[in-house]
PDB file of C-alpha atoms in Angstrom:
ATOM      1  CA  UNK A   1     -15.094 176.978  59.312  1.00 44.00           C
ATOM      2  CA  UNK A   2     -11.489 176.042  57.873  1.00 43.00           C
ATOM      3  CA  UNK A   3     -13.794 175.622  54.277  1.00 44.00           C
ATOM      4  CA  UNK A   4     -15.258 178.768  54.386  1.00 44.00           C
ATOM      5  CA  UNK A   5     -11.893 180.614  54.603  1.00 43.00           C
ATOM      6  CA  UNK A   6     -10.113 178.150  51.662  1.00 41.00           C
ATOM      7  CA  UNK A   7     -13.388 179.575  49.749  1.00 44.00           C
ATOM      8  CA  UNK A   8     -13.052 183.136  50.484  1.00 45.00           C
ATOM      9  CA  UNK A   9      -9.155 182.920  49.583  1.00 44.00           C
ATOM     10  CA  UNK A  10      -9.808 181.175  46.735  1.00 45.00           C
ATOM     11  CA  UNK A  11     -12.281 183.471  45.522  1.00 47.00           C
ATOM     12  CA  UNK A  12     -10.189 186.442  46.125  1.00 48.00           C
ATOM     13  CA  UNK A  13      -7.375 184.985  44.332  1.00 47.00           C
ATOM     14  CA  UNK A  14      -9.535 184.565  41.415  1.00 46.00           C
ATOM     15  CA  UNK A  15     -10.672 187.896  41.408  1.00 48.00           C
ATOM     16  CA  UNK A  16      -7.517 189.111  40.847  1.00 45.00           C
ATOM     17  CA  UNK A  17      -6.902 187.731  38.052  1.00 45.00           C
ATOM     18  CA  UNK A  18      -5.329 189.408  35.159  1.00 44.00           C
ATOM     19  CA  UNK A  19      -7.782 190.759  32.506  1.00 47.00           C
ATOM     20  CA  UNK A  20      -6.555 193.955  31.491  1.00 39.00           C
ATOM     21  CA  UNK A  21      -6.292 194.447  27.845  1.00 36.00           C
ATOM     22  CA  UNK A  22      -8.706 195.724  24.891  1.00 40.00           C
ATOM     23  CA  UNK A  23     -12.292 196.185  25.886  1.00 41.00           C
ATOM     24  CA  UNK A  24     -14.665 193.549  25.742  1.00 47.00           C
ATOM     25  CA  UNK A  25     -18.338 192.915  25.250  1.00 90.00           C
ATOM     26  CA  UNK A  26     -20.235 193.195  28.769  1.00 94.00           C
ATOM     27  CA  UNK A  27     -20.931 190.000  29.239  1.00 93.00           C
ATOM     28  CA  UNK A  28     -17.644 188.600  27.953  1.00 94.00           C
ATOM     29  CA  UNK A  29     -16.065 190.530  30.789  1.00 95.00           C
ATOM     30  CA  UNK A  30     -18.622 189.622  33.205  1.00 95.00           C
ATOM     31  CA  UNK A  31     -17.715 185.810  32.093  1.00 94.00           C
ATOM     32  CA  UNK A  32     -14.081 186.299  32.726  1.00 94.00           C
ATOM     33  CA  UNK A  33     -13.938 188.569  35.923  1.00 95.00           C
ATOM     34  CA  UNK A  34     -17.329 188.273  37.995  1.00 96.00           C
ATOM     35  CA  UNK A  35     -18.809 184.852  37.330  1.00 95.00           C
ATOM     36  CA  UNK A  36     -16.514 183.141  39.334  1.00 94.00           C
ATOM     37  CA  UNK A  37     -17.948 184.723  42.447  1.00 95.00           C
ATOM     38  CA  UNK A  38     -21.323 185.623  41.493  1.00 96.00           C
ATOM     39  CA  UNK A  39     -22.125 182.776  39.326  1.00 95.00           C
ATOM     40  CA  UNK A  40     -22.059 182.420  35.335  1.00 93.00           C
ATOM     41  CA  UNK A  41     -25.852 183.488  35.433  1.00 93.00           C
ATOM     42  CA  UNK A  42     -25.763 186.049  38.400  1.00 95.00           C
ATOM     43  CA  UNK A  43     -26.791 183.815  41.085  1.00 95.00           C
ATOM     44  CA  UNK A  44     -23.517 182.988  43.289  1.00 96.00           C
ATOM     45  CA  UNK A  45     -22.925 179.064  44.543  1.00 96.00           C
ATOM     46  CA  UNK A  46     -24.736 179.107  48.290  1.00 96.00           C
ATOM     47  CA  UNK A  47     -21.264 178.263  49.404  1.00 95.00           C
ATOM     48  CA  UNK A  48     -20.089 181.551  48.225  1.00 94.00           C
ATOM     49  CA  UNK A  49     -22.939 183.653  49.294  1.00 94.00           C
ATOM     50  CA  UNK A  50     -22.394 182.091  52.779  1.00 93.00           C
ATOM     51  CA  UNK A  51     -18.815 182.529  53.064  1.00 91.00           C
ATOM     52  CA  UNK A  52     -18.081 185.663  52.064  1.00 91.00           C
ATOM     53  CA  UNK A  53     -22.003 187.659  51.361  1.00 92.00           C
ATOM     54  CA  UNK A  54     -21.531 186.976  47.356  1.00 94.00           C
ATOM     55  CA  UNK A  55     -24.433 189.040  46.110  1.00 93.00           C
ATOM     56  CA  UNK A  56     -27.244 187.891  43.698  1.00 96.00           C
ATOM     57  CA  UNK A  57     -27.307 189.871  40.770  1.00 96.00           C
ATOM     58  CA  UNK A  58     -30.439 188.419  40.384  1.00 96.00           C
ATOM     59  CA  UNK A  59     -32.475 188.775  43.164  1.00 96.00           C
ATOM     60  CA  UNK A  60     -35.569 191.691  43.162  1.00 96.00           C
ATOM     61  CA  UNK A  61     -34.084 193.822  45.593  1.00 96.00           C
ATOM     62  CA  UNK A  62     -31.025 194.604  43.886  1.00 95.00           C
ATOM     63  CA  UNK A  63     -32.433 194.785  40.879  1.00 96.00           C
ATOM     64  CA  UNK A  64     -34.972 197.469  41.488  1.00 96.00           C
ATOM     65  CA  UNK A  65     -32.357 199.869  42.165  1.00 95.00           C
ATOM     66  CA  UNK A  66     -29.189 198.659  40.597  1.00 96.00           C
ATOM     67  CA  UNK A  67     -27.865 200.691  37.510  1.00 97.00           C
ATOM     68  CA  UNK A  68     -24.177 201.109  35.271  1.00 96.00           C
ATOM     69  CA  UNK A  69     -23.302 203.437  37.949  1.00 97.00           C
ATOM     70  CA  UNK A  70     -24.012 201.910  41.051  1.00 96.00           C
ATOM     71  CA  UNK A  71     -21.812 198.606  39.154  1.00 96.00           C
ATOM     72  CA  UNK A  72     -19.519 200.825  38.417  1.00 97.00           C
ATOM     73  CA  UNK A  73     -18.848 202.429  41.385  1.00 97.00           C
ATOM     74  CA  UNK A  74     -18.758 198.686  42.956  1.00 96.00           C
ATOM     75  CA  UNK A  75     -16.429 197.038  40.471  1.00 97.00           C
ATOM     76  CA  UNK A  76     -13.915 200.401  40.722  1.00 97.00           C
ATOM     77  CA  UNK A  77     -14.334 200.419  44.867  1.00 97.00           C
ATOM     78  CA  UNK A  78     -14.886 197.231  45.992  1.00 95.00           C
ATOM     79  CA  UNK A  79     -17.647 196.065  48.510  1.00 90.00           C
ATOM     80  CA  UNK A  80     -17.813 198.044  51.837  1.00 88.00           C
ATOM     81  CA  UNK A  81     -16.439 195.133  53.585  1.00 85.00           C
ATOM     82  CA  UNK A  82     -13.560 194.895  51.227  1.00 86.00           C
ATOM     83  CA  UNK A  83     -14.637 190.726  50.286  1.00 89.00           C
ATOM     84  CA  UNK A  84     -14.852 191.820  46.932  1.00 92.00           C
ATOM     85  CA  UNK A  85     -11.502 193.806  45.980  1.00 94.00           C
ATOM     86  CA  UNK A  86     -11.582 197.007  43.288  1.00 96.00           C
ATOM     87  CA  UNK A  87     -10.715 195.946  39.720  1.00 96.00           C
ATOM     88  CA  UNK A  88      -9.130 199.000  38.583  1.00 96.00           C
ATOM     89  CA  UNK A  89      -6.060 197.265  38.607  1.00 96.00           C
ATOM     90  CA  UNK A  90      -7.545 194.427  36.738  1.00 95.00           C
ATOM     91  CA  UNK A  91     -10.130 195.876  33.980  1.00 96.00           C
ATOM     92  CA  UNK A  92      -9.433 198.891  31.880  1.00 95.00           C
ATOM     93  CA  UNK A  93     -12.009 201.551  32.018  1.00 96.00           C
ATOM     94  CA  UNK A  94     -14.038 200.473  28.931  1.00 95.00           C
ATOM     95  CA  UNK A  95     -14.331 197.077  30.132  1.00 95.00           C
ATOM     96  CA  UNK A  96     -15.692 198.292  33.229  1.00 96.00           C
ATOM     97  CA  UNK A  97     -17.853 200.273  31.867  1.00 96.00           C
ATOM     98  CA  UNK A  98     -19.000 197.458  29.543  1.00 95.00           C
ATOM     99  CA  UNK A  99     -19.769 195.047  32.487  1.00 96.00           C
ATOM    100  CA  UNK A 100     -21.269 197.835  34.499  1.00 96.00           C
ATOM    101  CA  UNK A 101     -23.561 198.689  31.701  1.00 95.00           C
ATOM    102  CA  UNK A 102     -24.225 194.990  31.186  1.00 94.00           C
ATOM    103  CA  UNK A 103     -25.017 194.212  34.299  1.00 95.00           C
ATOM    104  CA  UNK A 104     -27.252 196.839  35.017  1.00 95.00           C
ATOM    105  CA  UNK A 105     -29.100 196.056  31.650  1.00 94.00           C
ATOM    106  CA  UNK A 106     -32.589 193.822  31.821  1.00 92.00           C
ATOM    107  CA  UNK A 107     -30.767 191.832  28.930  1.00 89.00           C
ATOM    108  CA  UNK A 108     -28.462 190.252  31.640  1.00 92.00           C
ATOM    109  CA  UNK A 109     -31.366 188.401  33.042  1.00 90.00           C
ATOM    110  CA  UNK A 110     -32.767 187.496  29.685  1.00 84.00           C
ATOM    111  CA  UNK A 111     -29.126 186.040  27.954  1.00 62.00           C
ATOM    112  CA  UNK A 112     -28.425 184.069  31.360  1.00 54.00           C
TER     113      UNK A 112
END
């Protein structure tokens, strides 16, 4: 139990880091800001997934009915449960944008 919270508070210390700046290519930011948690190809470590609810960005589910603004709105408010904080602080509104849009694109499965 001790490892899953050293993961969890490592994870949200990551996510915090500072990326604010020019805009970036989606998956540049993506790279930088959400592959640490959910993986540099979408699909999050099974440590992760188990110790905090990491989601696949990946999986069928969420991809039949994810789009730039339901990113968006996750990446500006964080999850419901608050495990994955709001980046507002950390990514400029183009770059959120950017990764939103990337994300939500069917090229983020095919480049990964």
């Amino acid at each position: 139990m001790r490892h899953g919270w050293l993961a969890l508070a490592a994870a949200i210390a990551a996510c915090h880091g500072d990326l604010a700046g020019d805009a970036k290519g989606g998956a540049q930011v993506f790279e930088s800001a959400c592959a640490r948690c959910h993986g540099t190809r979408g699909k999050p470590a099974a440590a992760m997934v188990a110790s905090i609810g990491v989601k696949d960005l990946t999986s069928p589910e969420l991809r039949a009915r994810i789009t730039p603004e339901l990113v968006e709105k996750q990446i500006r408010d964080g999850s419901p449960n608050k495990l994955m904080p709001s980046f507002v602080d950390a990514l400029n509104d183009a770059q959120i944008k950017s990764v939103a849009s990337f994300v939500a694109s069917p090229q983020f499965l095919e480049l990964r």
